[in-house]
Amino acid sequence: MRILTYALLIVLALFALTFAGLNAEQVSLNYYLGKIQLPLSLLAILSFILGGLLGLVTAFTVYIKLKYIHRRLQHRLRLVEEELVNLRALPLKDHPH
């Protein structure tokens, strides 16, 4: 298994090197505070990383919201189960017809 992992890492490193070599031309990135020149491959990798981080932040906020809803529903379930136990403990009353 370890050999397979190393082989996969070597393939990924070779892919990254060829990607960087094929996309080595300089591009100009204009943003609000200035302008910067950097290789196209670096810009692509930085964009990928930034997109991944934004996706993680979004997923984390959704996870926290769902965790809160789950906790609230667990509390409501506990209250309903306690009420059910209390109702089952009450004696039955016969009503004459």
Tab-separated table of N, CA and C in Angstrom:
chain	number	residue	atom	x	y	z
A	1	MET	N	0.830	-1.196	0.000
A	1	MET	CA	0.000	0.000	0.000
A	1	MET	C	0.869	1.252	0.000
A	2	ARG	N	1.971	1.206	0.748
A	2	ARG	CA	2.861	2.355	0.835
A	2	ARG	C	3.499	2.646	-0.528
A	3	ILE	N	3.835	1.586	-1.272
A	3	ILE	CA	4.436	1.759	-2.601
A	3	ILE	C	3.436	2.429	-3.534
A	4	LEU	N	2.174	2.026	-3.436
A	4	LEU	CA	1.131	2.633	-4.268
A	4	LEU	C	0.973	4.122	-3.944
A	5	THR	N	1.056	4.473	-2.682
A	5	THR	CA	0.956	5.866	-2.272
A	5	THR	C	2.124	6.685	-2.830
A	6	TYR	N	3.330	6.144	-2.722
A	6	TYR	CA	4.491	6.847	-3.261
A	6	TYR	C	4.401	6.989	-4.780
A	7	ALA	N	3.938	5.955	-5.444
A	7	ALA	CA	3.787	6.019	-6.901
A	7	ALA	C	2.775	7.091	-7.284
A	8	LEU	N	1.674	7.168	-6.545
A	8	LEU	CA	0.667	8.189	-6.813
A	8	LEU	C	1.223	9.594	-6.578
A	9	LEU	N	2.005	9.765	-5.527
A	9	LEU	CA	2.623	11.071	-5.258
A	9	LEU	C	3.612	11.458	-6.355
A	10	ILE	N	4.366	10.505	-6.853
A	10	ILE	CA	5.318	10.786	-7.933
A	10	ILE	C	4.574	11.183	-9.198
A	11	VAL	N	3.486	10.483	-9.515
A	11	VAL	CA	2.687	10.817	-10.697
A	11	VAL	C	2.095	12.213	-10.552
A	12	LEU	N	1.564	12.538	-9.369
A	12	LEU	CA	1.014	13.871	-9.143
A	12	LEU	C	2.084	14.955	-9.244
A	13	ALA	N	3.270	14.689	-8.730
A	13	ALA	CA	4.361	15.665	-8.817
A	13	ALA	C	4.771	15.874	-10.274
A	14	LEU	N	4.856	14.790	-11.040
A	14	LEU	CA	5.188	14.918	-12.465
A	14	LEU	C	4.102	15.683	-13.211
A	15	PHE	N	2.853	15.424	-12.879
A	15	PHE	CA	1.753	16.153	-13.499
A	15	PHE	C	1.847	17.644	-13.171
A	16	ALA	N	2.134	17.974	-11.923
A	16	ALA	CA	2.248	19.382	-11.517
A	16	ALA	C	3.416	20.063	-12.229
A	17	LEU	N	4.536	19.370	-12.349
A	17	LEU	CA	5.691	19.951	-13.039
A	17	LEU	C	5.416	20.178	-14.516
A	18	THR	N	4.781	19.222	-15.176
A	18	THR	CA	4.465	19.411	-16.595
A	18	THR	C	3.421	20.500	-16.773
A	19	PHE	N	2.458	20.573	-15.864
A	19	PHE	CA	1.455	21.635	-15.919
A	19	PHE	C	2.120	23.003	-15.792
A	20	ALA	N	3.041	23.121	-14.835
A	20	ALA	CA	3.744	24.390	-14.637
A	20	ALA	C	4.615	24.724	-15.849
A	21	GLY	N	5.238	23.718	-16.443
A	21	GLY	CA	6.075	23.961	-17.613
A	21	GLY	C	5.271	24.371	-18.837
A	22	LEU	N	4.104	23.785	-19.021
A	22	LEU	CA	3.270	24.119	-20.170
A	22	LEU	C	2.565	25.464	-20.019
A	23	ASN	N	2.432	25.956	-18.806
A	23	ASN	CA	1.724	27.207	-18.547
A	23	ASN	C	2.627	28.209	-17.831
A	24	ALA	N	3.828	28.383	-18.346
A	24	ALA	CA	4.820	29.225	-17.675
A	24	ALA	C	4.722	30.695	-18.077
A	25	GLU	N	3.916	31.043	-19.088
A	25	GLU	CA	3.876	32.437	-19.523
A	25	GLU	C	3.294	33.334	-18.422
A	26	GLN	N	3.792	34.544	-18.402
A	26	GLN	CA	3.383	35.518	-17.396
A	26	GLN	C	2.026	36.114	-17.770
A	27	VAL	N	1.183	36.261	-16.769
A	27	VAL	CA	-0.109	36.923	-16.967
A	27	VAL	C	-0.198	38.071	-15.973
A	28	SER	N	-1.009	39.039	-16.325
A	28	SER	CA	-1.191	40.208	-15.473
A	28	SER	C	-2.500	40.048	-14.718
A	29	LEU	N	-2.431	40.166	-13.418
A	29	LEU	CA	-3.620	40.076	-12.571
A	29	LEU	C	-3.912	41.463	-12.017
A	30	ASN	N	-5.017	42.041	-12.423
A	30	ASN	CA	-5.431	43.354	-11.941
A	30	ASN	C	-6.460	43.176	-10.832
A	31	TYR	N	-6.214	43.767	-9.714
A	31	TYR	CA	-7.171	43.754	-8.615
A	31	TYR	C	-7.322	45.175	-8.108
A	32	TYR	N	-8.190	45.387	-7.150
A	32	TYR	CA	-8.544	46.740	-6.729
A	32	TYR	C	-7.366	47.560	-6.211
A	33	LEU	N	-6.430	46.930	-5.560
A	33	LEU	CA	-5.339	47.675	-4.939
A	33	LEU	C	-4.085	47.738	-5.797
A	34	GLY	N	-4.062	47.026	-6.922
A	34	GLY	CA	-2.857	47.063	-7.738
A	34	GLY	C	-2.892	46.056	-8.864
A	35	LYS	N	-1.687	45.735	-9.320
A	35	LYS	CA	-1.510	44.842	-10.452
A	35	LYS	C	-0.279	43.990	-10.175
A	36	ILE	N	-0.337	42.733	-10.553
A	36	ILE	CA	0.789	41.833	-10.309
A	36	ILE	C	0.983	40.936	-11.525
A	37	GLN	N	2.236	40.577	-11.793
A	37	GLN	CA	2.588	39.641	-12.862
A	37	GLN	C	2.970	38.308	-12.212
A	38	LEU	N	2.377	37.211	-12.681
A	38	LEU	CA	2.724	35.908	-12.170
A	38	LEU	C	2.467	34.850	-13.246
A	39	PRO	N	3.099	33.688	-13.120
A	39	PRO	CA	2.894	32.628	-14.111
A	39	PRO	C	1.441	32.128	-14.104
A	40	LEU	N	0.979	31.754	-15.283
A	40	LEU	CA	-0.395	31.271	-15.423
A	40	LEU	C	-0.640	30.046	-14.553
A	41	SER	N	0.341	29.141	-14.473
A	41	SER	CA	0.162	27.930	-13.664
A	41	SER	C	-0.021	28.277	-12.189
A	42	LEU	N	0.735	29.253	-11.700
A	42	LEU	CA	0.592	29.668	-10.300
A	42	LEU	C	-0.775	30.298	-10.063
A	43	LEU	N	-1.229	31.109	-11.015
A	43	LEU	CA	-2.557	31.712	-10.891
A	43	LEU	C	-3.648	30.641	-10.858
A	44	ALA	N	-3.516	29.622	-11.710
A	44	ALA	CA	-4.500	28.541	-11.733
A	44	ALA	C	-4.505	27.777	-10.417
A	45	ILE	N	-3.324	27.474	-9.891
A	45	ILE	CA	-3.236	26.732	-8.626
A	45	ILE	C	-3.783	27.575	-7.471
A	46	LEU	N	-3.447	28.861	-7.442
A	46	LEU	CA	-3.967	29.734	-6.383
A	46	LEU	C	-5.488	29.862	-6.463
A	47	SER	N	-6.021	29.935	-7.683
A	47	SER	CA	-7.476	30.001	-7.851
A	47	SER	C	-8.129	28.717	-7.351
A	48	PHE	N	-7.508	27.592	-7.657
A	48	PHE	CA	-8.033	26.308	-7.187
A	48	PHE	C	-8.034	26.237	-5.661
A	49	ILE	N	-6.944	26.658	-5.052
A	49	ILE	CA	-6.842	26.626	-3.584
A	49	ILE	C	-7.855	27.576	-2.948
A	50	LEU	N	-7.981	28.784	-3.498
A	50	LEU	CA	-8.942	29.752	-2.965
A	50	LEU	C	-10.369	29.231	-3.093
A	51	GLY	N	-10.690	28.613	-4.226
A	51	GLY	CA	-12.020	28.032	-4.399
A	51	GLY	C	-12.287	26.919	-3.400
A	52	GLY	N	-11.270	26.090	-3.156
A	52	GLY	CA	-11.418	25.026	-2.166
A	52	GLY	C	-11.646	25.566	-0.769
A	53	LEU	N	-10.899	26.608	-0.414
A	53	LEU	CA	-11.068	27.215	0.910
A	53	LEU	C	-12.448	27.850	1.070
A	54	LEU	N	-12.913	28.539	0.039
A	54	LEU	CA	-14.254	29.123	0.103
A	54	LEU	C	-15.318	28.040	0.201
A	55	GLY	N	-15.125	26.945	-0.508
A	55	GLY	CA	-16.046	25.821	-0.403
A	55	GLY	C	-16.062	25.227	1.000
A	56	LEU	N	-14.888	25.108	1.614
A	56	LEU	CA	-14.815	24.590	2.979
A	56	LEU	C	-15.512	25.507	3.971
A	57	VAL	N	-15.317	26.813	3.822
A	57	VAL	CA	-15.976	27.770	4.716
A	57	VAL	C	-17.491	27.674	4.567
A	58	THR	N	-17.963	27.587	3.330
A	58	THR	CA	-19.404	27.462	3.089
A	58	THR	C	-19.941	26.164	3.684
A	59	ALA	N	-19.228	25.070	3.454
A	59	ALA	CA	-19.667	23.779	3.994
A	59	ALA	C	-19.662	23.802	5.521
A	60	PHE	N	-18.682	24.470	6.110
A	60	PHE	CA	-18.603	24.545	7.568
A	60	PHE	C	-19.786	25.318	8.144
A	61	THR	N	-20.162	26.423	7.493
A	61	THR	CA	-21.309	27.184	7.997
A	61	THR	C	-22.602	26.377	7.877
A	62	VAL	N	-22.761	25.645	6.791
A	62	VAL	CA	-23.948	24.792	6.642
A	62	VAL	C	-23.919	23.689	7.701
A	63	TYR	N	-22.746	23.121	7.961
A	63	TYR	CA	-22.600	22.076	8.973
A	63	TYR	C	-22.988	22.598	10.355
A	64	ILE	N	-22.533	23.782	10.708
A	64	ILE	CA	-22.865	24.367	12.013
A	64	ILE	C	-24.369	24.596	12.113
A	65	LYS	N	-24.981	25.102	11.058
A	65	LYS	CA	-26.424	25.344	11.070
A	65	LYS	C	-27.181	24.029	11.247
A	66	LEU	N	-26.785	22.983	10.521
A	66	LEU	CA	-27.447	21.690	10.648
A	66	LEU	C	-27.218	21.077	12.027
A	67	LYS	N	-26.051	21.304	12.589
A	67	LYS	CA	-25.767	20.804	13.942
A	67	LYS	C	-26.708	21.460	14.953
A	68	TYR	N	-26.954	22.770	14.799
A	68	TYR	CA	-27.862	23.491	15.682
A	68	TYR	C	-29.288	22.954	15.534
A	69	ILE	N	-29.740	22.754	14.294
A	69	ILE	CA	-31.090	22.219	14.051
A	69	ILE	C	-31.207	20.819	14.638
A	70	HIS	N	-30.174	19.998	14.472
A	70	HIS	CA	-30.185	18.640	15.024
A	70	HIS	C	-30.289	18.671	16.541
A	71	ARG	N	-29.533	19.550	17.178
A	71	ARG	CA	-29.572	19.652	18.641
A	71	ARG	C	-30.972	20.072	19.112
A	72	ARG	N	-31.579	21.035	18.396
A	72	ARG	CA	-32.919	21.502	18.754
A	72	ARG	C	-33.946	20.389	18.581
A	73	LEU	N	-33.849	19.620	17.503
A	73	LEU	CA	-34.778	18.517	17.276
A	73	LEU	C	-34.576	17.398	18.292
A	74	GLN	N	-33.338	17.141	18.687
A	74	GLN	CA	-33.070	16.144	19.723
A	74	GLN	C	-33.733	16.556	21.037
A	75	HIS	N	-33.677	17.837	21.358
A	75	HIS	CA	-34.304	18.338	22.579
A	75	HIS	C	-35.822	18.156	22.515
A	76	ARG	N	-36.410	18.514	21.359
A	76	ARG	CA	-37.862	18.346	21.205
A	76	ARG	C	-38.253	16.878	21.290
A	77	LEU	N	-37.453	15.992	20.713
A	77	LEU	CA	-37.737	14.561	20.782
A	77	LEU	C	-37.691	14.072	22.221
A	78	ARG	N	-36.708	14.533	22.970
A	78	ARG	CA	-36.598	14.128	24.373
A	78	ARG	C	-37.839	14.574	25.161
A	79	LEU	N	-38.324	15.800	24.904
A	79	LEU	CA	-39.526	16.287	25.589
A	79	LEU	C	-40.752	15.453	25.221
A	80	VAL	N	-40.896	15.114	23.957
A	80	VAL	CA	-42.047	14.320	23.518
A	80	VAL	C	-41.977	12.910	24.096
A	81	GLU	N	-40.774	12.333	24.149
A	81	GLU	CA	-40.640	11.000	24.740
A	81	GLU	C	-40.975	11.016	26.229
A	82	GLU	N	-40.548	12.066	26.929
A	82	GLU	CA	-40.900	12.178	28.354
A	82	GLU	C	-42.404	12.323	28.527
A	83	GLU	N	-43.041	13.109	27.670
A	83	GLU	CA	-44.492	13.270	27.743
A	83	GLU	C	-45.199	11.942	27.469
A	84	LEU	N	-44.676	11.175	26.530
A	84	LEU	CA	-45.266	9.869	26.222
A	84	LEU	C	-45.143	8.922	27.404
A	85	VAL	N	-44.009	8.921	28.064
A	85	VAL	CA	-43.826	8.072	29.248
A	85	VAL	C	-44.797	8.496	30.345
A	86	ASN	N	-44.977	9.794	30.545
A	86	ASN	CA	-45.908	10.292	31.561
A	86	ASN	C	-47.348	9.918	31.221
A	87	LEU	N	-47.716	10.016	29.954
A	87	LEU	CA	-49.075	9.655	29.560
A	87	LEU	C	-49.325	8.160	29.717
A	88	ARG	N	-48.344	7.340	29.460
A	88	ARG	CA	-48.503	5.890	29.630
A	88	ARG	C	-48.618	5.507	31.102
A	89	ALA	N	-48.076	6.340	31.969
A	89	ALA	CA	-48.126	6.049	33.414
A	89	ALA	C	-49.474	6.415	34.026
A	90	LEU	N	-50.259	7.250	33.337
A	90	LEU	CA	-51.563	7.631	33.878
A	90	LEU	C	-52.519	6.455	33.857
A	91	PRO	N	-53.333	6.318	34.896
A	91	PRO	CA	-54.320	5.216	34.891
A	91	PRO	C	-55.437	5.505	33.904
A	92	LEU	N	-55.951	4.456	33.315
A	92	LEU	CA	-57.069	4.596	32.374
A	92	LEU	C	-58.374	4.777	33.127
A	93	LYS	N	-59.244	5.619	32.648
A	93	LYS	CA	-60.541	5.834	33.270
A	93	LYS	C	-61.601	5.280	32.322
A	94	ASP	N	-62.518	4.487	32.891
A	94	ASP	CA	-63.622	3.984	32.080
A	94	ASP	C	-64.755	4.993	32.106
A	95	HIS	N	-65.285	5.271	30.931
A	95	HIS	CA	-66.424	6.159	30.810
A	95	HIS	C	-67.648	5.323	30.511
A	96	PRO	N	-68.679	5.473	31.340
A	96	PRO	CA	-69.905	4.698	31.050
A	96	PRO	C	-70.612	5.263	29.836
A	97	HIS	N	-71.222	4.385	29.062
A	97	HIS	CA	-71.931	4.802	27.850
A	97	HIS	C	-73.368	5.014	28.108
